[in-house]
Each structure stands twice: as structure tokens, then as C-alpha cells.
Tab-separated table of N, CA and C in Angstrom:
chain	number	residue	atom	x	y	z
A	1	ALA	N	-43.636	-63.207	62.047
A	1	ALA	CA	-42.635	-62.732	62.971
A	1	ALA	C	-43.352	-62.088	64.140
A	2	ILE	N	-42.898	-62.393	65.326
A	2	ILE	CA	-43.499	-61.825	66.529
A	2	ILE	C	-42.437	-61.009	67.230
A	3	MET	N	-42.818	-59.804	67.640
A	3	MET	CA	-41.907	-58.907	68.307
A	3	MET	C	-42.359	-58.802	69.763
A	4	MET	N	-41.415	-58.899	70.700
A	4	MET	CA	-41.749	-58.766	72.118
A	4	MET	C	-41.359	-57.366	72.559
A	5	LEU	N	-42.230	-56.733	73.315
A	5	LEU	CA	-41.989	-55.398	73.829
A	5	LEU	C	-42.253	-55.443	75.321
A	6	PHE	N	-41.279	-55.023	76.096
A	6	PHE	CA	-41.437	-55.024	77.543
A	6	PHE	C	-41.676	-53.602	78.024
A	7	VAL	N	-42.698	-53.428	78.846
A	7	VAL	CA	-43.051	-52.119	79.370
A	7	VAL	C	-43.029	-52.223	80.894
A	8	ALA	N	-42.358	-51.312	81.513
A	8	ALA	CA	-42.332	-51.296	82.973
A	8	ALA	C	-42.706	-49.894	83.432
A	9	CYS	N	-43.524	-49.828	84.444
A	9	CYS	CA	-43.941	-48.539	84.994
A	9	CYS	C	-43.295	-48.376	86.362
A	10	LYS	N	-42.798	-47.190	86.623
A	10	LYS	CA	-42.203	-46.949	87.933
A	10	LYS	C	-43.254	-46.313	88.827
A	11	LYS	N	-43.533	-46.995	89.893
A	11	LYS	CA	-44.463	-46.487	90.898
A	11	LYS	C	-43.732	-46.502	92.228
A	12	GLU	N	-44.076	-45.562	93.048
A	12	GLU	CA	-43.483	-45.566	94.377
A	12	GLU	C	-44.058	-46.743	95.146
A	13	LYS	N	-43.211	-47.709	95.449
A	13	LYS	CA	-43.625	-48.882	96.206
A	13	LYS	C	-42.600	-49.096	97.299
A	14	PRO	N	-42.962	-49.884	98.239
A	14	PRO	CA	-41.951	-50.211	99.253
A	14	PRO	C	-40.740	-50.831	98.577
A	15	SER	N	-39.568	-50.544	99.087
A	15	SER	CA	-38.322	-50.953	98.442
A	15	SER	C	-38.158	-52.462	98.345
A	16	ASN	N	-38.917	-53.237	99.116
A	16	ASN	CA	-38.765	-54.686	99.020
A	16	ASN	C	-39.634	-55.289	97.908
A	17	MET	N	-40.505	-54.494	97.206
A	17	MET	CA	-41.320	-55.007	96.098
A	17	MET	C	-40.577	-54.810	94.781
A	18	VAL	N	-40.639	-55.829	93.911
A	18	VAL	CA	-39.966	-55.773	92.616
A	18	VAL	C	-41.029	-55.578	91.530
A	19	THR	N	-40.782	-54.655	90.607
A	19	THR	CA	-41.699	-54.433	89.495
A	19	THR	C	-41.259	-55.321	88.342
A	20	GLU	N	-42.154	-56.229	87.899
A	20	GLU	CA	-41.838	-57.140	86.797
A	20	GLU	C	-42.239	-56.494	85.475
A	21	PRO	N	-41.427	-56.659	84.412
A	21	PRO	CA	-41.838	-56.160	83.097
A	21	PRO	C	-43.040	-56.965	82.595
A	22	THR	N	-43.955	-56.305	81.911
A	22	THR	CA	-45.135	-56.957	81.348
A	22	THR	C	-44.908	-57.155	79.851
A	23	PRO	N	-44.898	-58.419	79.343
A	23	PRO	CA	-44.694	-58.623	77.900
A	23	PRO	C	-45.942	-58.253	77.116
A	24	ILE	N	-45.744	-57.586	75.984
A	24	ILE	CA	-46.828	-57.255	75.064
A	24	ILE	C	-46.438	-57.867	73.725
A	25	ILE	N	-47.323	-58.677	73.167
A	25	ILE	CA	-47.020	-59.331	71.895
A	25	ILE	C	-47.613	-58.499	70.770
A	26	ILE	N	-46.773	-58.125	69.817
A	26	ILE	CA	-47.212	-57.353	68.650
A	26	ILE	C	-47.038	-58.255	67.433
A	27	GLU	N	-48.123	-58.497	66.724
A	27	GLU	CA	-48.011	-59.318	65.522
A	27	GLU	C	-47.568	-58.457	64.358
A	28	ASN	N	-46.657	-59.003	63.591
A	28	ASN	CA	-46.157	-58.299	62.426
A	28	ASN	C	-47.071	-58.612	61.244
A	29	ASP	N	-47.480	-57.608	60.508
A	29	ASP	CA	-48.434	-57.801	59.415
A	29	ASP	C	-47.777	-57.971	58.053
A	30	ILE	N	-46.611	-58.583	58.004
A	30	ILE	CA	-45.952	-58.781	56.711
A	30	ILE	C	-46.710	-59.851	55.931
A	31	LYS	N	-47.111	-59.499	54.716
A	31	LYS	CA	-47.785	-60.442	53.828
A	31	LYS	C	-46.929	-60.564	52.583
A	32	GLU	N	-46.243	-61.683	52.483
A	32	GLU	CA	-45.352	-61.892	51.353
A	32	GLU	C	-45.939	-62.934	50.422
A	33	LEU	N	-45.940	-62.626	49.123
A	33	LEU	CA	-46.359	-63.588	48.114
A	33	LEU	C	-45.210	-64.560	47.879
A	34	ILE	N	-45.496	-65.854	48.052
A	34	ILE	CA	-44.508	-66.905	47.806
A	34	ILE	C	-45.155	-67.895	46.841
A	35	ILE	N	-44.443	-68.205	45.767
A	35	ILE	CA	-44.931	-69.164	44.776
A	35	ILE	C	-43.901	-70.273	44.655
A	36	LYS	N	-44.360	-71.507	44.863
A	36	LYS	CA	-43.482	-72.675	44.746
A	36	LYS	C	-44.005	-73.551	43.618
A	37	LEU	N	-43.153	-73.774	42.632
A	37	LEU	CA	-43.503	-74.570	41.465
A	37	LEU	C	-42.702	-75.869	41.512
A	38	SER	N	-43.410	-77.003	41.575
A	38	SER	CA	-42.767	-78.322	41.505
A	38	SER	C	-43.090	-78.915	40.140
A	39	PHE	N	-42.068	-79.380	39.421
A	39	PHE	CA	-42.274	-79.770	38.026
A	39	PHE	C	-41.184	-80.722	37.546
A	40	LYS	N	-41.410	-81.281	36.364
A	40	LYS	CA	-40.400	-82.004	35.597
A	40	LYS	C	-40.417	-81.401	34.199
A	41	THR	N	-39.268	-81.351	33.562
A	41	THR	CA	-39.219	-80.891	32.176
A	41	THR	C	-38.205	-81.728	31.405
A	42	ASN	N	-38.324	-81.737	30.071
A	42	ASN	CA	-37.411	-82.533	29.250
A	42	ASN	C	-36.381	-81.677	28.507
A	43	LYS	N	-36.368	-80.360	28.745
A	43	LYS	CA	-35.408	-79.469	28.069
A	43	LYS	C	-34.863	-78.440	29.057
A	44	SER	N	-33.643	-77.973	28.799
A	44	SER	CA	-33.061	-76.882	29.591
A	44	SER	C	-33.633	-75.559	29.106
A	45	ASP	N	-33.883	-74.657	30.034
A	45	ASP	CA	-34.405	-73.340	29.669
A	45	ASP	C	-34.377	-72.448	30.906
A	46	VAL	N	-34.909	-71.249	30.778
A	46	VAL	CA	-35.028	-70.334	31.910
A	46	VAL	C	-36.511	-70.120	32.176
A	47	PHE	N	-36.976	-70.580	33.339
A	47	PHE	CA	-38.367	-70.371	33.749
A	47	PHE	C	-38.416	-69.077	34.543
A	48	LYS	N	-39.521	-68.350	34.404
A	48	LYS	CA	-39.689	-67.088	35.132
A	48	LYS	C	-41.021	-67.096	35.846
A	49	ILE	N	-41.013	-66.623	37.096
A	49	ILE	CA	-42.250	-66.377	37.823
A	49	ILE	C	-42.330	-64.862	37.985
A	50	MET	N	-43.439	-64.282	37.538
A	50	MET	CA	-43.518	-62.820	37.445
A	50	MET	C	-44.770	-62.266	38.108
A	51	VAL	N	-44.596	-61.141	38.782
A	51	VAL	CA	-45.720	-60.351	39.292
A	51	VAL	C	-45.567	-58.975	38.651
A	52	ASN	N	-46.534	-58.608	37.811
A	52	ASN	CA	-46.467	-57.352	37.067
A	52	ASN	C	-47.515	-56.365	37.571
A	53	ASN	N	-47.247	-55.095	37.322
A	53	ASN	CA	-48.173	-54.004	37.657
A	53	ASN	C	-48.504	-53.937	39.149
A	54	ILE	N	-47.488	-54.072	39.979
A	54	ILE	CA	-47.658	-53.923	41.422
A	54	ILE	C	-47.732	-52.429	41.718
A	55	ALA	N	-48.787	-52.003	42.397
A	55	ALA	CA	-48.958	-50.580	42.702
A	55	ALA	C	-47.910	-50.142	43.720
A	56	VAL	N	-47.117	-49.137	43.364
A	56	VAL	CA	-46.156	-48.530	44.283
A	56	VAL	C	-46.837	-47.347	44.967
A	57	ASP	N	-47.474	-46.506	44.162
A	57	ASP	CA	-48.301	-45.398	44.651
A	57	ASP	C	-49.290	-45.069	43.540
A	58	GLU	N	-49.929	-43.910	43.607
A	58	GLU	CA	-50.946	-43.576	42.606
A	58	GLU	C	-50.374	-43.510	41.191
A	59	LEU	N	-49.103	-43.163	41.067
A	59	LEU	CA	-48.515	-42.939	39.744
A	59	LEU	C	-47.608	-44.061	39.268
A	60	GLN	N	-47.002	-44.803	40.189
A	60	GLN	CA	-45.995	-45.785	39.791
A	60	GLN	C	-46.469	-47.220	39.985
A	61	LYS	N	-46.005	-48.061	39.076
A	61	LYS	CA	-46.197	-49.506	39.188
A	61	LYS	C	-44.841	-50.154	38.961
A	62	LYS	N	-44.669	-51.363	39.519
A	62	LYS	CA	-43.405	-52.064	39.324
A	62	LYS	C	-43.680	-53.511	38.964
A	63	ASN	N	-42.677	-54.160	38.354
A	63	ASN	CA	-42.724	-55.574	37.995
A	63	ASN	C	-41.597	-56.290	38.729
A	64	ILE	N	-41.880	-57.494	39.216
A	64	ILE	CA	-40.826	-58.318	39.816
A	64	ILE	C	-40.797	-59.636	39.056
A	65	HIS	N	-39.633	-59.956	38.478
A	65	HIS	CA	-39.448	-61.202	37.726
A	65	HIS	C	-38.361	-62.011	38.405
A	66	ILE	N	-38.660	-63.262	38.727
A	66	ILE	CA	-37.670	-64.159	39.318
A	66	ILE	C	-37.412	-65.263	38.303
A	67	SER	N	-36.165	-65.351	37.830
A	67	SER	CA	-35.783	-66.307	36.783
A	67	SER	C	-34.912	-67.396	37.372
A	68	GLU	N	-35.076	-68.607	36.846
A	68	GLU	CA	-34.222	-69.709	37.269
A	68	GLU	C	-33.950	-70.622	36.089
A	69	GLU	N	-32.664	-70.977	35.917
A	69	GLU	CA	-32.303	-71.925	34.869
A	69	GLU	C	-32.723	-73.309	35.313
A	70	VAL	N	-33.395	-74.025	34.416
A	70	VAL	CA	-33.825	-75.382	34.728
A	70	VAL	C	-33.198	-76.351	33.737
A	71	VAL	N	-33.000	-77.585	34.191
A	71	VAL	CA	-32.430	-78.639	33.356
A	71	VAL	C	-33.287	-79.890	33.505
A	72	PRO	N	-33.266	-80.746	32.492
A	72	PRO	CA	-34.027	-81.994	32.608
A	72	PRO	C	-33.450	-82.856	33.729
A	73	THR	N	-34.322	-83.423	34.543
A	73	THR	CA	-33.875	-84.347	35.590
A	73	THR	C	-34.874	-85.487	35.668
A	74	SER	N	-34.443	-86.583	36.286
A	74	SER	CA	-35.366	-87.706	36.455
A	74	SER	C	-36.301	-87.447	37.633
A	75	GLY	N	-35.848	-86.601	38.570
A	75	GLY	CA	-36.671	-86.290	39.734
A	75	GLY	C	-37.490	-85.032	39.529
A	76	ILE	N	-38.095	-84.589	40.605
A	76	ILE	CA	-38.932	-83.378	40.575
A	76	ILE	C	-38.067	-82.180	40.936
A	77	ASP	N	-38.167	-81.126	40.150
A	77	ASP	CA	-37.436	-79.886	40.391
A	77	ASP	C	-38.385	-78.900	41.054
A	78	GLU	N	-37.828	-77.938	41.800
A	78	GLU	CA	-38.687	-76.937	42.429
A	78	GLU	C	-38.073	-75.558	42.304
A	79	ILE	N	-38.926	-74.591	41.997
A	79	ILE	CA	-38.540	-73.184	42.030
A	79	ILE	C	-39.377	-72.548	43.132
A	80	SER	N	-38.714	-71.836	44.026
A	80	SER	CA	-39.428	-71.110	45.067
A	80	SER	C	-39.135	-69.630	44.869
A	81	ALA	N	-40.185	-68.834	44.695
A	81	ALA	CA	-40.030	-67.406	44.420
A	81	ALA	C	-40.706	-66.600	45.527
A	82	ASN	N	-39.927	-65.752	46.194
A	82	ASN	CA	-40.444	-64.883	47.257
A	82	ASN	C	-40.446	-63.451	46.727
A	83	PHE	N	-41.598	-62.778	46.829
A	83	PHE	CA	-41.757	-61.473	46.201
A	83	PHE	C	-41.724	-60.296	47.163
A	84	GLY	N	-41.480	-60.529	48.460
A	84	GLY	CA	-41.360	-59.415	49.394
A	84	GLY	C	-42.699	-58.950	49.915
A	85	ASP	N	-42.639	-58.065	50.896
A	85	ASP	CA	-43.812	-57.603	51.627
A	85	ASP	C	-44.826	-56.894	50.728
A	86	ASN	N	-46.040	-57.407	50.713
A	86	ASN	CA	-47.187	-56.811	50.021
A	86	ASN	C	-47.002	-56.601	48.523
A	87	ASN	N	-46.124	-57.359	47.902
A	87	ASN	CA	-45.967	-57.271	46.451
A	87	ASN	C	-46.888	-58.289	45.790
A	88	ILE	N	-48.108	-57.849	45.502
A	88	ILE	CA	-49.092	-58.700	44.830
A	88	ILE	C	-49.875	-57.826	43.863
A	89	SER	N	-50.345	-58.436	42.779
A	89	SER	CA	-51.170	-57.717	41.809
A	89	SER	C	-52.113	-58.721	41.174
A	90	ASN	N	-52.913	-58.246	40.240
A	90	ASN	CA	-53.805	-59.142	39.502
A	90	ASN	C	-53.116	-59.740	38.284
A	91	ASN	N	-51.825	-59.471	38.099
A	91	ASN	CA	-51.087	-59.941	36.937
A	91	ASN	C	-49.906	-60.799	37.395
A	92	VAL	N	-50.185	-62.090	37.637
A	92	VAL	CA	-49.164	-63.034	38.090
A	92	VAL	C	-49.080	-64.152	37.060
A	93	LEU	N	-47.863	-64.493	36.630
A	93	LEU	CA	-47.725	-65.541	35.632
A	93	LEU	C	-46.435	-66.332	35.806
A	94	ILE	N	-46.459	-67.521	35.239
A	94	ILE	CA	-45.278	-68.382	35.198
A	94	ILE	C	-44.972	-68.617	33.732
A	95	ASN	N	-43.740	-68.263	33.314
A	95	ASN	CA	-43.300	-68.435	31.932
A	95	ASN	C	-42.359	-69.645	31.894
A	96	PHE	N	-42.607	-70.556	30.951
A	96	PHE	CA	-41.829	-71.790	30.872
A	96	PHE	C	-40.653	-71.716	29.904
A	97	GLY	N	-40.160	-70.518	29.637
A	97	GLY	CA	-38.960	-70.363	28.807
A	97	GLY	C	-39.286	-70.422	27.333
A	98	ASN	N	-38.553	-69.627	26.556
A	98	ASN	CA	-38.867	-69.543	25.126
A	98	ASN	C	-37.767	-70.082	24.226
A	99	LYS	N	-36.750	-70.750	24.791
A	99	LYS	CA	-35.649	-71.248	23.959
A	99	LYS	C	-36.094	-72.352	23.015
A	100	GLU	N	-36.750	-73.380	23.562
A	100	GLU	CA	-37.183	-74.461	22.684
A	100	GLU	C	-38.474	-75.100	23.165
A	101	VAL	N	-39.146	-75.772	22.238
A	101	VAL	CA	-40.384	-76.471	22.543
A	101	VAL	C	-40.069	-77.591	23.532
A	102	LYS	N	-40.954	-77.770	24.524
A	102	LYS	CA	-40.653	-78.736	25.591
A	102	LYS	C	-41.924	-79.308	26.174
A	103	GLU	N	-41.728	-80.343	26.989
A	103	GLU	CA	-42.810	-80.872	27.808
A	103	GLU	C	-42.539	-80.472	29.247
A	104	VAL	N	-43.600	-80.081	29.959
A	104	VAL	CA	-43.489	-79.741	31.377
A	104	VAL	C	-44.617	-80.476	32.089
A	105	GLU	N	-44.263	-81.149	33.172
A	105	GLU	CA	-45.284	-81.766	34.012
A	105	GLU	C	-45.302	-81.004	35.329
A	106	ILE	N	-46.444	-80.386	35.620
A	106	ILE	CA	-46.578	-79.608	36.850
A	106	ILE	C	-47.078	-80.532	37.952
A	107	MET	N	-46.240	-80.760	38.949
A	107	MET	CA	-46.640	-81.602	40.087
A	107	MET	C	-47.502	-80.799	41.057
A	108	ASP	N	-47.100	-79.537	41.254
A	108	ASP	CA	-47.796	-78.696	42.227
A	108	ASP	C	-47.383	-77.243	42.027
A	109	ILE	N	-48.344	-76.360	42.221
A	109	ILE	CA	-48.054	-74.934	42.344
A	109	ILE	C	-48.670	-74.521	43.675
A	110	THR	N	-47.812	-74.207	44.646
A	110	THR	CA	-48.295	-73.744	45.952
A	110	THR	C	-48.113	-72.238	45.994
A	111	VAL	N	-49.192	-71.540	46.362
A	111	VAL	CA	-49.159	-70.083	46.417
A	111	VAL	C	-49.548	-69.665	47.830
A	112	ILE	N	-48.718	-68.819	48.431
A	112	ILE	CA	-48.931	-68.360	49.801
A	112	ILE	C	-48.937	-66.834	49.795
A	113	PHE	N	-49.898	-66.252	50.527
A	113	PHE	CA	-49.907	-64.804	50.735
A	113	PHE	C	-50.481	-64.565	52.116
A	114	GLY	N	-49.648	-64.060	53.020
A	114	GLY	CA	-50.094	-63.871	54.404
A	114	GLY	C	-50.464	-65.205	55.014
A	115	ASN	N	-51.689	-65.305	55.551
A	115	ASN	CA	-52.159	-66.546	56.151
A	115	ASN	C	-52.857	-67.459	55.155
A	116	ASN	N	-52.973	-67.030	53.901
A	116	ASN	CA	-53.698	-67.815	52.892
A	116	ASN	C	-52.726	-68.644	52.062
A	117	GLN	N	-53.098	-69.901	51.868
A	117	GLN	CA	-52.269	-70.800	51.064
A	117	GLN	C	-53.183	-71.679	50.234
A	118	ILE	N	-52.800	-71.883	48.966
A	118	ILE	CA	-53.562	-72.773	48.092
A	118	ILE	C	-52.555	-73.613	47.312
A	119	SER	N	-52.897	-74.867	47.115
A	119	SER	CA	-52.026	-75.789	46.403
A	119	SER	C	-52.776	-76.337	45.195
A	120	LEU	N	-52.192	-76.163	44.007
A	120	LEU	CA	-52.823	-76.605	42.758
A	120	LEU	C	-52.109	-77.864	42.280
A	121	LYS	N	-52.643	-79.022	42.660
A	121	LYS	CA	-51.997	-80.299	42.332
A	121	LYS	C	-52.718	-81.056	41.233
A	122	THR	N	-54.041	-80.915	41.160
A	122	THR	CA	-54.803	-81.719	40.201
A	122	THR	C	-55.059	-80.924	38.918
A	123	PRO	N	-55.325	-81.626	37.812
A	123	PRO	CA	-55.685	-80.912	36.580
A	123	PRO	C	-56.914	-80.025	36.788
A	124	GLU	N	-57.862	-80.466	37.618
A	124	GLU	CA	-59.074	-79.681	37.875
A	124	GLU	C	-58.729	-78.368	38.584
A	125	ASP	N	-57.861	-78.446	39.615
A	125	ASP	CA	-57.435	-77.234	40.321
A	125	ASP	C	-56.719	-76.284	39.375
A	126	GLN	N	-55.819	-76.840	38.564
A	126	GLN	CA	-55.050	-75.998	37.648
A	126	GLN	C	-55.962	-75.352	36.611
A	127	ASN	N	-56.945	-76.079	36.112
A	127	ASN	CA	-57.877	-75.499	35.140
A	127	ASN	C	-58.776	-74.462	35.794
A	128	ARG	N	-59.104	-74.647	37.060
A	128	ARG	CA	-59.988	-73.718	37.761
A	128	ARG	C	-59.301	-72.383	38.051
A	129	TYR	N	-58.000	-72.417	38.365
A	129	TYR	CA	-57.306	-71.218	38.837
A	129	TYR	C	-56.261	-70.650	37.868
A	130	LEU	N	-55.994	-71.346	36.749
A	130	LEU	CA	-54.945	-70.894	35.830
A	130	LEU	C	-55.477	-70.779	34.408
A	131	ASN	N	-54.966	-69.794	33.675
A	131	ASN	CA	-55.206	-69.693	32.234
A	131	ASN	C	-53.915	-70.075	31.522
A	132	PHE	N	-54.020	-70.950	30.535
A	132	PHE	CA	-52.863	-71.383	29.753
A	132	PHE	C	-52.902	-70.646	28.422
A	133	ASN	N	-51.797	-69.983	28.061
A	133	ASN	CA	-51.845	-69.198	26.824
A	133	ASN	C	-51.738	-70.088	25.584
A	134	LYS	N	-51.782	-69.453	24.406
A	134	LYS	CA	-51.875	-70.193	23.137
A	134	LYS	C	-50.611	-70.987	22.800
A	135	PHE	N	-49.534	-70.780	23.552
A	135	PHE	CA	-48.287	-71.509	23.292
A	135	PHE	C	-48.211	-72.806	24.101
A	136	ILE	N	-49.320	-73.161	24.759
A	136	ILE	CA	-49.348	-74.370	25.594
A	136	ILE	C	-50.518	-75.250	25.181
A	137	GLU	N	-50.211	-76.543	24.940
A	137	GLU	CA	-51.243	-77.559	24.772
A	137	GLU	C	-51.312	-78.315	26.079
A	138	LYS	N	-52.468	-78.272	26.735
A	138	LYS	CA	-52.622	-78.900	28.053
A	138	LYS	C	-53.399	-80.194	27.904
A	139	ASP	N	-52.866	-81.255	28.498
A	139	ASP	CA	-53.601	-82.510	28.596
A	139	ASP	C	-54.626	-82.320	29.709
A	140	THR	N	-55.904	-82.448	29.404
A	140	THR	CA	-56.942	-82.154	30.393
A	140	THR	C	-57.039	-83.203	31.495
A	141	THR	N	-56.465	-84.377	31.295
A	141	THR	CA	-56.575	-85.437	32.304
A	141	THR	C	-55.319	-85.599	33.144
A	142	SER	N	-54.251	-84.894	32.800
A	142	SER	CA	-53.015	-84.995	33.580
A	142	SER	C	-52.454	-83.592	33.786
A	143	ASN	N	-51.314	-83.516	34.428
A	143	ASN	CA	-50.651	-82.226	34.650
A	143	ASN	C	-49.579	-81.969	33.600
A	144	LYS	N	-49.599	-82.736	32.521
A	144	LYS	CA	-48.584	-82.567	31.476
A	144	LYS	C	-49.029	-81.504	30.489
A	145	LEU	N	-48.052	-80.682	30.084
A	145	LEU	CA	-48.326	-79.727	29.032
A	145	LEU	C	-47.161	-79.711	28.069
A	146	ARG	N	-47.468	-79.388	26.839
A	146	ARG	CA	-46.467	-79.280	25.782
A	146	ARG	C	-46.489	-77.844	25.287
A	147	THR	N	-45.301	-77.287	25.143
A	147	THR	CA	-45.246	-75.940	24.585
A	147	THR	C	-45.174	-76.056	23.063
A	148	LYS	N	-45.588	-75.007	22.376
A	148	LYS	CA	-45.567	-75.030	20.911
A	148	LYS	C	-45.306	-73.637	20.369
A	149	ARG	N	-44.806	-73.614	19.157
A	149	ARG	CA	-44.605	-72.348	18.473
A	149	ARG	C	-45.894	-71.973	17.736
A	150	VAL	N	-46.187	-70.673	17.728
A	150	VAL	CA	-47.335	-70.160	16.982
A	150	VAL	C	-46.803	-69.017	16.119
A	151	ASN	N	-46.894	-69.166	14.818
A	151	ASN	CA	-46.368	-68.179	13.864
A	151	ASN	C	-44.911	-67.832	14.164
A	152	GLY	N	-44.130	-68.840	14.502
A	152	GLY	CA	-42.703	-68.647	14.761
A	152	GLY	C	-42.378	-68.173	16.172
A	153	ALA	N	-43.380	-67.764	16.931
A	153	ALA	CA	-43.136	-67.275	18.301
A	153	ALA	C	-43.298	-68.414	19.305
A	154	HIS	N	-42.613	-68.282	20.435
A	154	HIS	CA	-42.690	-69.314	21.484
A	154	HIS	C	-42.571	-68.619	22.834
A	155	ASN	N	-43.706	-68.408	23.498
A	155	ASN	CA	-43.723	-67.687	24.769
A	155	ASN	C	-44.741	-68.340	25.717
A	156	PRO	N	-44.498	-69.614	26.107
A	156	PRO	CA	-45.489	-70.348	26.899
A	156	PRO	C	-45.598	-69.827	28.331
A	157	ALA	N	-46.825	-69.544	28.755
A	157	ALA	CA	-47.025	-69.028	30.110
A	157	ALA	C	-48.400	-69.426	30.634
A	158	VAL	N	-48.476	-69.517	31.966
A	158	VAL	CA	-49.768	-69.672	32.636
A	158	VAL	C	-49.986	-68.434	33.484
A	159	TYR	N	-51.215	-67.967	33.502
A	159	TYR	CA	-51.602	-66.766	34.241
A	159	TYR	C	-52.519	-67.157	35.387
A	160	PHE	N	-52.364	-66.499	36.525
A	160	PHE	CA	-53.290	-66.717	37.634
A	160	PHE	C	-54.610	-66.048	37.284
A	161	LYS	N	-55.709	-66.797	37.410
A	161	LYS	CA	-57.033	-66.214	37.207
A	161	LYS	C	-57.368	-65.319	38.391
A	162	ARG	N	-58.319	-64.424	38.190
A	162	ARG	CA	-58.728	-63.488	39.234
A	162	ARG	C	-59.238	-64.238	40.479
A	163	ASN	N	-59.902	-65.396	40.290
A	163	ASN	CA	-60.422	-66.134	41.449
A	163	ASN	C	-59.290	-66.612	42.369
A	164	LEU	N	-58.124	-66.909	41.818
A	164	LEU	CA	-56.974	-67.308	42.641
A	164	LEU	C	-56.439	-66.103	43.419
A	165	ILE	N	-56.318	-64.967	42.757
A	165	ILE	CA	-55.854	-63.752	43.433
A	165	ILE	C	-56.831	-63.389	44.553
A	166	ASN	N	-58.133	-63.522	44.302
A	166	ASN	CA	-59.135	-63.200	45.329
A	166	ASN	C	-59.012	-64.110	46.544
A	167	VAL	N	-58.745	-65.403	46.328
A	167	VAL	CA	-58.548	-66.339	47.451
A	167	VAL	C	-57.347	-65.883	48.290
A	168	LEU	N	-56.272	-65.466	47.630
A	168	LEU	CA	-55.057	-65.051	48.336
A	168	LEU	C	-55.270	-63.780	49.123
A	169	LYS	N	-56.022	-62.825	48.573
A	169	LYS	CA	-56.213	-61.524	49.203
A	169	LYS	C	-57.367	-61.507	50.202
A	170	LYS	N	-58.051	-62.612	50.381
A	170	LYS	CA	-59.352	-62.630	51.037
A	170	LYS	C	-59.439	-61.941	52.392
A	171	ASP	N	-58.403	-61.970	53.233
A	171	ASP	CA	-58.529	-61.314	54.538
A	171	ASP	C	-57.752	-60.016	54.636
A	172	MET	N	-57.352	-59.455	53.494
A	172	MET	CA	-56.523	-58.247	53.526
A	172	MET	C	-57.260	-57.047	54.119
A	173	ALA	N	-58.573	-56.989	54.009
A	173	ALA	CA	-59.318	-55.832	54.507
A	173	ALA	C	-59.354	-55.824	56.043
A	174	ASN	N	-59.155	-56.978	56.655
A	174	ASN	CA	-59.242	-57.056	58.125
A	174	ASN	C	-58.002	-56.506	58.789
């Protein structure tokens, strides 16, 4: 977002001279975390994209969870989650719902923060930047994953690795 500010100075000039406003461009430093998940699934469930332990101040932390009901479709479905200004932490995850065991094919995970954007489309990219928990069996040659129950529990999720968070935050000090 760009904000325009006009500044005019009054100087004693001959009455036939016109003082023009001088535009000053101020860049807005809003850095919003946006996560876009493109996928296919074979079961209905509630997927969640979560950012946990966001520092509010020295004493408080907050969690932001964005949930969306998903249904099986023949096409590609997309969830877009916007987390607001400067809401980022080292604890970012995508939960694929715990209602029933399912298959999920991840077409793309695009992550944007400020001017930084990364797109995880290949199995290599996903393996490099994501950790898959014990409730997910990942096919190493494709983007397909199967969720599974472990000791009766079913909580399939992928976590952003620290290297992905570092790529997103890379110019924050400037």
C-alpha cells in the first residue's frame, strides 16, 4: 500500500506565482503472512493452517488458526489463509483434519511474507522445507500423501522447517 502525502509551504511570492503541492511517497511496511495451499483430497474434513506462539509482547503469545471445510473434488481445491500484519512465528503448520484417514495430493504451497515469496511444488521442495509428522506417509517421488492412525490417534500435519521461516524473514532487519 502506498500513501500519498502532499506538503505545501507558504512563502511570500508575487501574487501571480502559484505554489504547487509536492508529493511525498511513503511506503507502508505491512508484512502479512499469506499461505496458499492447492490440493486434492478424497475425503471431507476440516483442514487448518496455523501460526502458533506469535509474540505479542515480552509476556504474551497468541495463536491464529484458520480452518476450512474441504470436500473431495475432481479439480484442484485451494485454501488461502491471511494472518494479518507481522503475525509470524517459528511454529507454522498445516493440519489435514482428523476425522478420517485420507489421501491428499499437494499441488503447491505458496508462502508470502512481505516481499518474500516461495512456492513448494515439487517433492524435493516439500521435503526440503517441510516436516511431515508420524500420521503421514509421504510418497517421496510425488506430492501424494496418505494419512494414518497411530495408536488410535489421527492428527496429520506438516510443519514449516526453520529454513523456510528464515527465507520468509530474510529482509526483516532492513
